[in-house]
Short mmCIF file of C-alpha atoms and ligand atoms in Angstrom, two decimals:
data_model
loop_
_atom_site.label_atom_id
_atom_site.label_comp_id
_atom_site.label_asym_id
_atom_site.label_seq_id
_atom_site.Cartn_x
_atom_site.Cartn_y
_atom_site.Cartn_z
CA MET A 3 71.39 112.56 95.62
CA LEU A 4 73.94 115.33 96.35
CA PRO A 5 74.77 116.90 92.95
CA ASP A 6 78.03 118.58 94.08
CA PHE A 7 79.44 115.79 96.25
CA PHE A 8 81.72 114.24 93.62
CA GLU A 9 83.23 117.59 92.62
CA SER A 10 83.78 118.51 96.29
CA MET A 11 85.63 115.23 96.89
CA LEU A 12 87.78 115.82 93.82
CA GLN A 13 88.67 119.32 95.03
CA LEU A 14 89.51 117.97 98.47
CA ILE A 15 91.85 115.32 97.05
CA VAL A 16 93.62 117.69 94.66
CA ARG A 17 94.06 120.40 97.28
CA THR A 18 95.31 117.92 99.90
CA SER A 19 97.86 116.43 97.50
CA THR A 20 99.22 119.80 96.39
CA ASP A 21 98.94 122.26 99.28
CA LEU A 22 100.19 121.73 102.85
CA PRO A 23 97.90 123.02 105.62
CA PRO A 24 98.91 126.35 107.24
CA ASP A 25 99.90 124.80 110.61
CA VAL A 26 102.38 122.47 108.87
CA ARG A 27 103.72 125.33 106.74
CA ALA A 28 104.24 127.42 109.88
CA ALA A 29 106.12 124.59 111.60
CA MET A 30 108.29 124.05 108.52
CA ARG A 31 109.00 127.78 108.30
CA THR A 32 110.25 127.66 111.91
CA ALA A 33 112.40 124.64 111.01
CA VAL A 34 113.95 126.45 108.03
CA ALA A 35 114.78 129.44 110.25
CA ALA A 36 116.32 127.23 112.97
CA GLU A 37 119.07 125.67 110.85
CA PRO A 38 122.31 127.63 110.36
CA VAL A 39 122.76 128.58 106.69
CA GLY A 40 125.11 126.35 104.70
CA THR A 41 124.60 123.20 106.79
CA ARG A 42 123.37 119.97 105.20
CA SER A 43 120.05 120.24 107.05
CA SER A 44 119.63 123.84 105.96
CA GLN A 45 120.21 122.91 102.31
CA ALA A 46 117.72 120.06 102.63
CA LEU A 47 115.09 122.30 104.22
CA ASN A 48 115.67 124.89 101.53
CA ILE A 49 114.84 122.32 98.85
CA ILE A 50 111.80 121.16 100.83
CA ALA A 51 110.55 124.75 101.19
CA GLN A 52 110.92 125.37 97.46
CA ASN A 53 109.15 122.13 96.75
CA ILE A 54 106.19 123.19 98.90
CA ASP A 55 105.95 126.46 96.93
CA LEU A 56 106.33 124.75 93.53
CA ALA A 57 103.61 122.22 94.36
CA VAL A 58 101.00 124.79 95.25
CA ASP A 59 101.91 127.13 92.37
CA GLY A 60 101.71 124.41 89.73
CA GLU A 61 99.02 122.31 91.46
CA GLY A 62 101.43 119.34 91.40
CA ALA A 63 101.74 116.56 93.98
CA ILE A 64 103.90 117.73 96.90
CA CYS A 65 105.47 114.28 97.07
CA GLN A 66 105.34 111.61 94.34
CA ASP A 67 104.16 109.14 96.98
CA THR A 68 100.62 110.38 97.43
CA GLY A 69 100.13 107.71 100.04
CA MET A 70 97.13 105.81 101.28
CA PRO A 71 94.08 108.07 100.89
CA THR A 72 92.30 107.89 104.25
CA PHE A 73 88.92 109.62 104.57
CA GLU A 74 87.11 110.29 107.84
CA VAL A 75 83.48 111.15 107.07
CA LYS A 76 80.74 112.37 109.41
CA THR A 77 77.22 112.28 108.01
CA PRO A 78 73.75 113.28 109.22
CA VAL A 79 71.63 110.39 110.51
CA GLY A 80 70.03 108.58 107.57
CA ALA A 81 72.53 109.72 104.88
CA ASN A 82 73.32 107.17 102.17
CA GLN A 83 76.86 106.11 103.03
CA ILE A 84 76.96 103.40 100.34
CA TRP A 85 76.46 106.03 97.62
CA MET A 86 78.99 108.39 99.24
CA ARG A 87 81.64 105.67 99.38
CA GLN A 88 81.14 105.00 95.68
CA GLN A 89 81.44 108.72 94.86
CA ILE A 90 84.64 108.99 96.91
CA ARG A 91 86.08 106.01 95.04
CA GLU A 92 85.24 107.60 91.70
CA ALA A 93 86.81 110.89 92.79
CA VAL A 94 89.99 109.02 93.80
CA ALA A 95 90.13 107.33 90.37
CA GLU A 96 89.59 110.68 88.62
CA ALA A 97 92.32 112.41 90.68
CA THR A 98 94.63 109.53 89.70
CA ARG A 99 93.76 109.97 86.00
CA ARG A 100 94.64 113.66 86.34
CA GLY A 101 98.05 112.85 87.87
CA LYS A 102 97.22 114.35 91.29
CA LEU A 103 97.49 110.94 92.94
CA ARG A 104 100.06 108.32 91.94
CA PRO A 105 98.65 104.86 91.19
CA ASN A 106 99.44 103.34 94.57
CA SER A 107 97.12 100.37 95.00
CA VAL A 108 98.96 97.09 94.50
CA ASP A 109 97.51 93.57 94.64
CA SER A 110 99.41 92.05 97.56
CA ILE A 111 99.50 88.56 96.02
CA THR A 112 100.27 89.26 92.35
CA GLY A 113 102.06 92.61 92.75
CA LYS A 114 99.86 94.12 90.01
CA ASN A 115 99.05 97.82 90.31
CA SER A 116 95.34 98.52 89.77
CA GLY A 117 96.30 101.79 88.08
CA ASP A 118 93.46 103.82 89.60
CA ASN A 119 94.09 103.62 93.34
CA LEU A 120 91.08 101.36 93.79
CA GLY A 121 91.19 97.85 95.20
CA PRO A 122 90.41 95.87 98.34
CA GLY A 123 91.26 98.20 101.24
CA THR A 124 92.04 101.24 99.10
CA PRO A 125 91.01 103.94 99.61
CA ILE A 126 90.26 103.79 103.33
CA VAL A 127 86.90 105.39 104.16
CA HIS A 128 85.58 105.54 107.74
CA PHE A 129 82.03 106.75 108.39
CA ASP A 130 80.51 108.12 111.55
CA GLN A 131 77.14 109.71 112.13
CA TRP A 132 76.47 112.95 113.95
CA GLU A 133 73.36 114.91 114.81
CA ARG A 134 74.06 117.76 112.45
CA ASP A 135 72.80 118.52 108.93
CA GLU A 136 76.22 119.07 107.34
CA ILE A 137 78.66 116.44 106.09
CA GLU A 138 82.27 116.63 107.23
CA VAL A 139 85.04 114.94 105.26
CA LYS A 140 88.66 114.92 106.40
CA LEU A 141 91.45 113.43 104.31
CA ILE A 142 95.03 112.46 105.08
CA LEU A 143 97.56 111.26 102.47
CA LYS A 144 100.32 109.42 104.31
CA GLY A 145 103.06 107.85 102.21
CA GLY A 146 104.82 104.50 102.47
CA GLY A 147 108.20 105.80 103.69
CA CYS A 148 106.74 107.26 106.86
CA GLU A 149 104.16 104.48 107.24
CA ASN A 150 107.03 101.98 107.34
CA THR A 151 108.53 103.84 110.32
CA ASN A 152 105.38 103.44 112.45
CA ALA A 153 106.04 101.49 115.62
CA GLN A 154 104.04 99.62 118.22
CA TYR A 155 105.34 98.70 121.68
CA SER A 156 103.96 96.22 124.17
CA LEU A 157 104.89 97.43 127.65
CA PRO A 158 106.87 96.68 129.74
CA VAL A 159 109.72 96.53 127.22
CA GLU A 160 113.51 96.95 127.20
CA LEU A 161 114.55 99.65 124.75
CA PRO A 162 118.06 100.24 123.37
CA HIS A 163 119.67 103.33 124.96
CA LEU A 164 116.64 103.88 127.23
CA GLY A 165 116.35 100.83 129.45
CA ARG A 166 113.01 99.56 130.65
CA ALA A 167 109.79 101.30 129.63
CA ASP A 168 107.17 100.54 132.30
CA ARG A 169 103.40 100.77 132.09
CA THR A 170 103.46 104.45 133.04
CA LEU A 171 103.43 107.78 131.19
CA ASP A 172 107.20 107.80 131.59
CA GLY A 173 107.28 104.45 129.78
CA VAL A 174 105.13 105.98 127.03
CA ARG A 175 107.57 108.88 126.79
CA LYS A 176 110.46 106.48 126.29
CA CYS A 177 108.58 104.63 123.52
CA ILE A 178 107.90 107.86 121.63
CA LEU A 179 111.53 108.97 121.88
CA HIS A 180 112.66 105.54 120.74
CA ALA A 181 110.30 105.59 117.73
CA VAL A 182 111.61 108.98 116.60
CA TRP A 183 115.22 107.91 117.06
CA ASN A 184 114.62 104.66 115.22
CA ALA A 185 112.99 106.48 112.28
CA GLN A 186 116.17 108.57 111.72
CA GLY A 187 115.74 110.15 108.24
CA LYS A 188 113.87 107.20 106.73
CA GLY A 189 110.44 108.80 107.25
CA CYS A 190 111.60 112.09 105.70
CA SER A 191 112.22 114.08 108.84
CA PRO A 192 111.37 116.55 110.22
CA GLY A 193 108.18 114.66 110.91
CA ALA A 194 105.30 114.54 113.36
CA VAL A 195 103.96 111.68 115.45
CA GLY A 196 100.44 110.67 116.38
CA VAL A 197 100.42 108.38 119.40
CA CYS A 198 97.86 106.15 121.07
CA VAL A 199 98.30 104.92 124.62
CA GLY A 200 96.30 101.71 125.07
CA GLY A 201 93.60 100.15 122.92
CA ASP A 202 94.35 96.84 121.22
CA ARG A 203 96.85 96.39 118.40
CA THR A 204 94.32 97.44 115.73
CA SER A 205 92.51 100.28 117.48
CA GLY A 206 95.83 101.57 118.82
CA TYR A 207 97.24 102.19 115.35
CA THR A 208 93.94 103.64 114.12
CA HIS A 209 93.71 106.07 117.04
CA ALA A 210 97.38 107.03 116.63
CA LYS A 211 96.70 107.96 113.00
CA GLU A 212 93.58 109.88 114.06
CA GLN A 213 95.79 112.11 116.22
CA LEU A 214 97.35 113.38 112.98
CA PHE A 215 94.03 115.10 112.21
CA ARG A 216 94.75 117.51 115.09
CA THR A 217 96.57 120.72 114.18
CA LEU A 218 100.20 120.91 115.24
CA ASP A 219 99.54 123.98 117.40
CA ASP A 220 96.50 122.73 119.36
CA VAL A 221 96.64 121.89 123.07
CA ASN A 222 95.54 118.49 124.28
CA PRO A 223 92.37 118.81 126.43
CA ASP A 224 93.75 116.11 128.74
CA ALA A 225 96.25 117.96 130.96
CA ARG A 226 98.36 114.81 131.55
CA LEU A 227 98.75 114.17 127.82
CA ALA A 228 99.30 117.88 127.13
CA GLU A 229 102.20 117.78 129.57
CA LEU A 230 103.64 114.69 127.91
CA GLU A 231 103.35 116.25 124.45
CA ALA A 232 105.13 119.40 125.70
CA SER A 233 107.83 117.34 127.38
CA ILE A 234 108.53 115.38 124.18
CA MET A 235 108.70 118.54 122.08
CA ALA A 236 110.99 120.22 124.64
CA HIS A 237 113.63 117.49 124.38
CA VAL A 238 113.26 115.47 121.19
CA ASN A 239 115.10 117.91 118.96
CA ASP A 240 118.18 117.51 121.17
CA LEU A 241 118.62 114.18 119.36
CA GLU A 242 119.96 116.31 116.47
CA ILE A 243 118.88 113.86 113.79
CA GLY A 244 117.78 116.81 111.67
CA ALA A 245 116.18 117.06 108.24
CA MET A 246 116.48 113.78 106.29
CA GLY A 247 118.70 112.42 109.08
CA PHE A 248 121.59 114.66 108.00
CA GLY A 249 122.12 115.93 111.56
CA GLY A 250 120.55 119.22 112.61
CA LYS A 251 118.38 121.14 114.99
CA VAL A 252 114.86 120.08 113.95
CA THR A 253 113.83 116.41 113.96
CA LEU A 254 110.16 116.59 114.99
CA ILE A 255 107.56 119.29 114.32
CA GLY A 256 104.68 117.84 116.33
CA CYS A 257 103.62 115.22 118.87
CA LYS A 258 99.92 114.48 119.40
CA ILE A 259 98.85 111.84 121.94
CA GLY A 260 95.49 110.18 122.57
CA ALA A 261 94.46 107.35 124.88
CA LEU A 262 92.04 104.42 124.72
CA ASN A 263 91.07 101.96 127.39
CA ARG A 264 92.91 98.66 127.24
CA LEU A 265 92.61 95.09 128.47
CA PRO A 266 94.24 94.53 131.87
CA ALA A 267 96.82 92.22 130.28
CA SER A 268 97.81 94.59 127.43
CA PHE A 269 99.55 97.96 127.35
CA PHE A 270 100.30 99.05 123.80
CA VAL A 271 101.88 102.30 122.71
CA SER A 272 101.26 102.86 119.00
CA VAL A 273 103.16 105.53 117.10
CA ALA A 274 102.10 106.78 113.65
CA TYR A 275 104.94 108.75 112.08
CA ASP A 276 104.15 111.32 109.41
CA CYS A 277 106.76 113.05 107.29
CA TRP A 278 107.22 116.77 106.63
CA ALA A 279 104.89 116.28 103.60
CA PHE A 280 102.07 116.14 106.12
CA ARG A 281 99.07 116.32 103.79
CA ARG A 282 95.85 116.73 105.70
CA LEU A 283 92.81 118.84 104.85
CA GLY A 284 89.04 118.71 105.28
CA VAL A 285 85.76 120.20 104.13
CA GLU A 286 82.33 120.82 105.53
CA LEU A 287 79.62 120.19 102.93
CA ASN A 288 76.05 121.32 102.51
CA GLY A 289 73.92 118.34 103.57
CA ALA A 290 71.46 118.89 100.70
CA THR A 291 73.81 119.60 97.77
CA GLY A 292 77.25 118.29 98.82
CA ALA A 293 78.81 121.66 97.91
CA ILE A 294 81.77 122.88 99.98
CA GLU A 295 80.59 125.39 102.59
CA ARG A 296 83.81 125.63 104.54
CA TRP A 297 87.37 124.34 104.38
CA LEU A 298 88.86 122.83 107.52
CA TYR A 299 92.46 123.61 108.53
CA ARG A 300 92.74 126.38 105.91
CA ASP A 301 91.04 129.66 105.19
CA PRO A 302 90.93 130.23 101.40
CA SER A 303 90.42 133.98 101.95
CA HIS A 304 93.93 134.16 103.43
CA PRO A 305 96.66 134.29 100.76
CA ILE A 306 99.19 131.46 100.85
CA ILE A 307 102.48 132.84 102.16
CA PRO A 308 105.39 131.46 100.12
CA MET A 309 107.93 129.49 102.14
CA LEU A 310 110.89 131.23 100.50
CA VAL A 311 111.53 134.47 98.67
CA GLN A 312 114.10 133.06 96.28
CA SER A 313 114.10 129.83 94.31
CA GLY A 314 116.73 127.49 92.87
CA PHE A 315 119.31 125.40 94.69
CA THR A 316 121.35 127.55 97.08
CA ARG A 317 124.93 126.94 96.02
CA THR A 318 127.85 127.33 98.36
CA GLY A 319 130.48 127.00 95.62
CA ARG A 320 131.67 123.67 97.05
CA GLU A 321 129.31 121.52 94.96
CA VAL A 322 130.86 118.78 92.81
CA ALA A 323 129.50 118.45 89.26
CA LEU A 324 129.07 114.80 88.20
CA GLN A 325 128.47 113.69 84.62
CA SER A 326 126.90 110.27 84.22
CA PRO A 327 127.99 107.58 83.35
CA LEU A 328 130.56 107.77 86.14
CA THR A 329 134.08 106.41 86.29
CA GLU A 330 135.56 104.58 89.27
CA GLU A 331 138.17 107.31 89.67
CA VAL A 332 135.56 110.07 89.99
CA VAL A 333 133.47 108.04 92.41
CA ARG A 334 136.43 107.19 94.63
CA SER A 335 137.32 110.88 94.87
CA LEU A 336 133.99 111.62 96.58
CA LYS A 337 133.59 111.58 100.35
CA VAL A 338 130.75 111.74 102.83
CA GLY A 339 129.36 115.26 103.11
CA ASP A 340 130.11 116.30 99.51
CA VAL A 341 127.19 117.97 97.75
CA VAL A 342 126.95 116.82 94.13
CA LEU A 343 125.02 118.04 91.10
CA VAL A 344 124.36 115.09 88.77
CA SER A 345 123.85 115.59 85.03
CA GLY A 346 123.37 113.06 82.24
CA ARG A 347 121.59 109.69 82.16
CA MET A 348 119.85 108.22 85.20
CA PHE A 349 117.70 105.07 85.54
CA THR A 350 114.94 104.62 88.09
CA GLY A 351 114.57 101.32 89.92
CA ARG A 352 112.81 100.35 93.11
CA ASP A 353 111.37 97.18 94.65
CA ALA A 354 110.18 95.33 91.51
CA VAL A 355 113.26 96.27 89.46
CA HIS A 356 115.65 95.10 92.21
CA SER A 357 113.86 91.80 92.58
CA HIS A 358 113.90 91.41 88.75
CA LEU A 359 117.63 92.18 88.48
CA MET A 360 118.46 89.40 90.92
CA LYS A 361 117.17 86.86 88.38
CA HIS A 362 117.47 88.57 84.97
CA GLU A 363 119.95 90.62 82.99
CA PRO A 364 119.17 94.37 83.06
CA PRO A 365 117.26 95.79 80.07
CA VAL A 366 119.98 98.49 79.70
CA ASP A 367 123.75 98.69 80.22
CA LEU A 368 124.23 99.70 83.87
CA ARG A 369 128.04 100.04 83.81
CA GLY A 370 128.91 103.41 85.40
CA ALA A 371 125.20 104.10 85.83
CA VAL A 372 123.33 106.18 88.36
CA LEU A 373 120.39 104.21 89.75
CA TYR A 374 117.62 106.33 91.26
CA HIS A 375 115.34 104.78 93.89
CA CYS A 376 112.23 106.56 92.72
CA GLY A 377 108.67 105.78 91.71
CA PRO A 378 107.79 108.87 89.69
CA VAL A 379 104.43 110.24 88.62
CA VAL A 380 104.62 110.19 84.81
CA VAL A 381 101.99 111.39 82.33
CA LYS A 382 101.78 110.45 78.65
CA GLU A 383 102.16 113.40 76.29
CA GLY A 384 101.67 112.52 72.63
CA GLU A 385 104.22 109.80 71.84
CA GLY A 386 106.38 110.73 74.84
CA TRP A 387 106.24 111.04 78.60
CA ARG A 388 106.57 113.82 81.13
CA VAL A 389 107.59 113.38 84.77
CA THR A 390 105.41 115.50 87.05
CA ALA A 391 106.73 114.35 90.44
CA ALA A 392 109.94 112.47 91.18
CA GLY A 393 111.37 112.47 94.70
CA PRO A 394 113.42 109.58 96.13
CA THR A 395 111.91 106.56 97.87
CA THR A 396 113.24 104.85 101.02
CA SER A 397 116.35 102.92 100.02
CA ILE A 398 116.69 100.50 102.91
CA ARG A 399 114.02 98.26 101.36
CA GLU A 400 116.56 97.33 98.68
CA GLU A 401 119.26 96.37 101.20
CA PRO A 402 118.87 92.62 100.57
CA TYR A 403 119.63 93.13 96.84
CA GLN A 404 121.61 96.34 96.38
CA GLY A 405 125.16 95.18 97.10
CA GLU A 406 124.94 92.22 94.73
CA ILE A 407 123.35 94.35 91.98
CA ILE A 408 126.06 97.02 92.29
CA GLU A 409 128.81 94.43 91.97
CA ARG A 410 127.15 92.35 89.27
CA TYR A 411 126.28 95.20 86.89
CA GLY A 412 128.87 97.89 87.71
CA ILE A 413 126.57 100.61 89.04
CA ARG A 414 128.57 103.58 90.35
CA ALA A 415 125.95 105.63 92.22
CA VAL A 416 122.68 104.93 93.93
CA ILE A 417 120.36 107.83 94.72
CA GLY A 418 117.65 107.46 97.35
CA LYS A 419 116.75 108.57 100.81
CA GLY A 420 117.41 107.37 104.34
CA GLY A 421 120.63 105.50 103.53
CA MET A 422 121.44 101.80 103.31
CA GLY A 423 123.07 99.16 105.47
CA ALA A 424 126.35 97.36 106.01
CA LYS A 425 126.05 94.97 103.04
CA THR A 426 125.61 97.80 100.55
CA LEU A 427 128.37 99.84 102.19
CA ALA A 428 130.77 96.92 101.82
CA ALA A 429 129.83 96.45 98.14
CA MET A 430 130.34 100.16 97.50
CA LYS A 431 133.81 99.98 98.97
CA ALA A 432 134.72 96.91 96.94
CA GLN A 433 133.22 98.07 93.64
CA GLY A 434 133.81 101.84 93.88
CA ALA A 435 130.32 103.23 94.25
CA VAL A 436 128.55 105.88 96.34
CA TYR A 437 125.15 106.49 97.88
CA LEU A 438 123.70 109.90 97.20
CA ASN A 439 120.92 111.06 99.50
CA ALA A 440 118.34 113.18 97.72
CA ILE A 441 115.72 115.12 99.65
CA GLY A 442 112.73 112.90 100.38
CA GLY A 443 109.42 114.21 99.20
CA ALA A 444 110.90 117.00 97.07
CA ALA A 445 108.97 115.65 94.10
CA GLN A 446 108.32 118.94 92.33
CA PHE A 447 111.84 120.21 92.83
CA TYR A 448 113.40 117.07 91.34
CA ALA A 449 110.85 116.82 88.53
CA ARG A 450 112.26 120.10 87.27
CA ALA A 451 115.80 118.69 87.24
CA ILE A 452 114.59 115.96 84.86
CA LYS A 453 114.95 117.39 81.39
CA LYS A 454 113.77 114.45 79.34
CA VAL A 455 112.27 110.97 79.52
CA ASP A 456 114.34 108.96 77.03
CA GLY A 457 112.47 105.70 77.41
CA VAL A 458 111.07 103.13 79.78
CA SER A 459 111.70 99.42 80.45
CA LEU A 460 109.79 96.88 82.52
CA MET A 461 106.54 98.81 82.18
CA GLU A 462 104.71 95.60 83.08
CA PHE A 463 105.51 96.47 86.73
CA GLY A 464 103.33 99.61 86.54
CA THR A 465 104.33 103.28 86.37
CA PRO A 466 105.99 103.70 89.80
CA GLU A 467 107.89 100.40 89.56
CA ALA A 468 109.05 100.58 85.92
CA MET A 469 112.62 101.48 84.97
CA TRP A 470 112.51 105.01 83.54
CA HIS A 471 115.45 106.30 81.46
CA LEU A 472 115.90 109.96 82.34
CA THR A 473 118.19 112.80 81.32
CA VAL A 474 118.84 115.09 84.29
CA GLU A 475 120.66 118.35 84.77
CA ASP A 476 122.19 119.62 88.04
CA PHE A 477 120.27 117.13 90.16
CA PRO A 478 121.42 117.94 93.74
CA ALA A 479 122.15 115.27 96.35
CA ILE A 480 124.53 114.67 99.24
CA VAL A 481 127.10 111.88 99.47
CA THR A 482 126.10 110.04 102.64
CA MET A 483 127.90 106.72 101.96
CA ASP A 484 131.22 106.77 100.16
CA ALA A 485 133.54 104.24 98.52
CA HIS A 486 135.87 104.31 101.55
CA GLY A 487 133.47 102.62 103.96
CA ASN A 488 132.09 105.80 105.57
CA SER A 489 128.38 106.28 106.25
CA LEU A 490 126.80 109.45 107.58
CA HIS A 491 123.69 107.42 108.47
CA LYS A 492 125.70 105.09 110.70
CA ASP A 493 127.40 108.05 112.39
CA ILE A 494 124.19 110.00 113.02
CA GLU A 495 122.43 106.91 114.35
CA GLN A 496 125.26 106.28 116.78
CA GLU A 497 125.61 109.90 117.92
CA SER A 498 121.84 110.39 118.33
CA GLY A 499 121.70 107.08 120.21
CA GLU A 500 124.21 108.46 122.72
CA ARG A 501 122.11 111.62 123.07
CA LEU A 502 119.01 109.48 123.57
CA GLU A 503 120.64 108.04 126.68
CA THR A 504 120.99 111.53 128.16
CA ILE A 505 117.58 112.80 127.11
CA GLY A 506 115.52 109.72 127.75
CA VAL A 507 116.60 108.29 131.06
S1 SF4 B 602 107.91 112.91 101.99
FE1 SF4 B 602 109.05 110.99 102.17
S2 SF4 B 602 107.99 109.73 103.68
FE2 SF4 B 602 106.63 111.38 103.04
S3 SF4 B 602 105.38 110.46 101.46
FE3 SF4 B 602 107.09 111.50 100.46
S4 SF4 B 602 108.71 109.95 100.22
FE4 SF4 B 602 107.19 109.16 101.67
#
C-alpha cells in the first residue's frame, strides 16, 4: 500500500484546521483595512486577525468548531479506495486525539458523542477517478454555525424585502442576497457563499459546497455566472451587516456560483454559507508512496504574512470592566454598544446543558453567573484540564430555553454569538440580564483569556457539551442586548432589511 498516505492525511487535517489559505487571508486583510478604527466591526476584525495569527503560530485550531471534515479525493484508475477511506478515518481520529479537531460526531438518536469524529456519515469522503498517476485530496472544515445558515430556495418564491424571485438569473441574485441578509452575524460574518443553480435538493447543496473549493479570487469560466458573482460582490456589502452582524462595511468576502441541470418542474437555488474561518486546503500525493508532492491553495516556500503587527485587544479607554458574579445594579447600568472585559468565574453551557436545566437543578449556583455558549476544545493535563480553543457558539439555538433559565436561576449575563430573540430579550429586561456578543471563531484568542479550568459538570454529555467552570481575565465582548429591551441584532436586521429593498429590487 502507500506507506506515507496516513501521515499525509494527518498533515492535511492539522494544517487545514490551523492555517487559513492565502486567498482567505488576503480577503480578511482587505476587510480589516476597510473598517474605520474604533468601530465595533473594526474591533471584531482585529480580534479575528489576531486569532488567525495565534492559530498558525501555536498550531491550534482556528475555531473550536472544527466542523464536518469533508474530503474530495481523486485517485488513479484502479486505486484501492476502500483502504484509503480507512486511512482517512484513522487520520481523523488521530487528529482528534491530538486536539486539532474537536470531537464533533454525535449520534443523532442518543445524543452521544463518539469522541473520535467517527460515526455513520462522519467524516464525509467523496471519491472520483481521473486518468492521472497522482492522488489529489482536498479538505474543507465547515462548522455548524455557518452550516445552519445554509439556505435552499424553490423558485418562483416571494422573498421578504425583495418581492418575487423568478426562474431567471435575476431571481437567483435575489435568493443569494436574501440568504446573506438572513444569515446576519449568525454564520460569523464576514463570510463567503457557494451557490448552485439547479440540480435537485441533494445535488444542489453538494454542488454549492463544492464551489467553496474555488479560490476567492478566481474568475468563473462561465461568463454569465462570472457576471452574477461580480454583481453580488459589487452590492452585497452595502447591506452593512458587517463583522459578526455588528454593522460595518464588509459582510461577504466571496461569492462562487455553479450550475447543474434540473428537472423541468424544479428550480432550486442552494446556498452554502461559510464563515470567515474558511478552512480549506489540499494536497497532491505521489501515486506510489502517498507522500505529499505539492500543496494546493498554498505555497509552503512563501512565508506566512502575519495579519497584524501588534497583538492584544485594542483598547479605546471606554471598555467597562466586569467582575463575575454580577449584581443586578451593574448589569442594568450596561447598554447596547458597551465593550466589556469580563473577569472572574464563567460557566459554559450549550444545547445539552440548556435542555438539562429545563428539567433539573443546575450542578452549580448560577445566581449572578455568566453563562458562556461555548463548546471548547479541552485537553487533559495531569489531574487538570487545559482549554486550547474556546470561541462562542451560535446562541439562537438556545432561544426556546434561555429566557426561562435566566429567570429561574438568576443568570446575569449570557455570552455567545449572533444574538437571541424576543423571548430572551424580554426575560433579560424582567430579570436584569445582558447578552454579550463575543467574536465567533476567535477560539485561540479567547482560550488565552481563560486562566484556569476550575472544574467540570455534566461530563456525560461529552467535552463540547459539558459545563466547564472557568476563571477568565479581561475576556472582551460587546453588549448587544441590554436589560432595557434594546437589541443591536434587531436594529441591524431591520436597517439591513431596508437596504436590501434598495439593493435587491
Ligand atoms: S467561525 Fe463561527 S461559524 Fe465558523 S466554525 Fe467557528 S463558530 Fe462556526
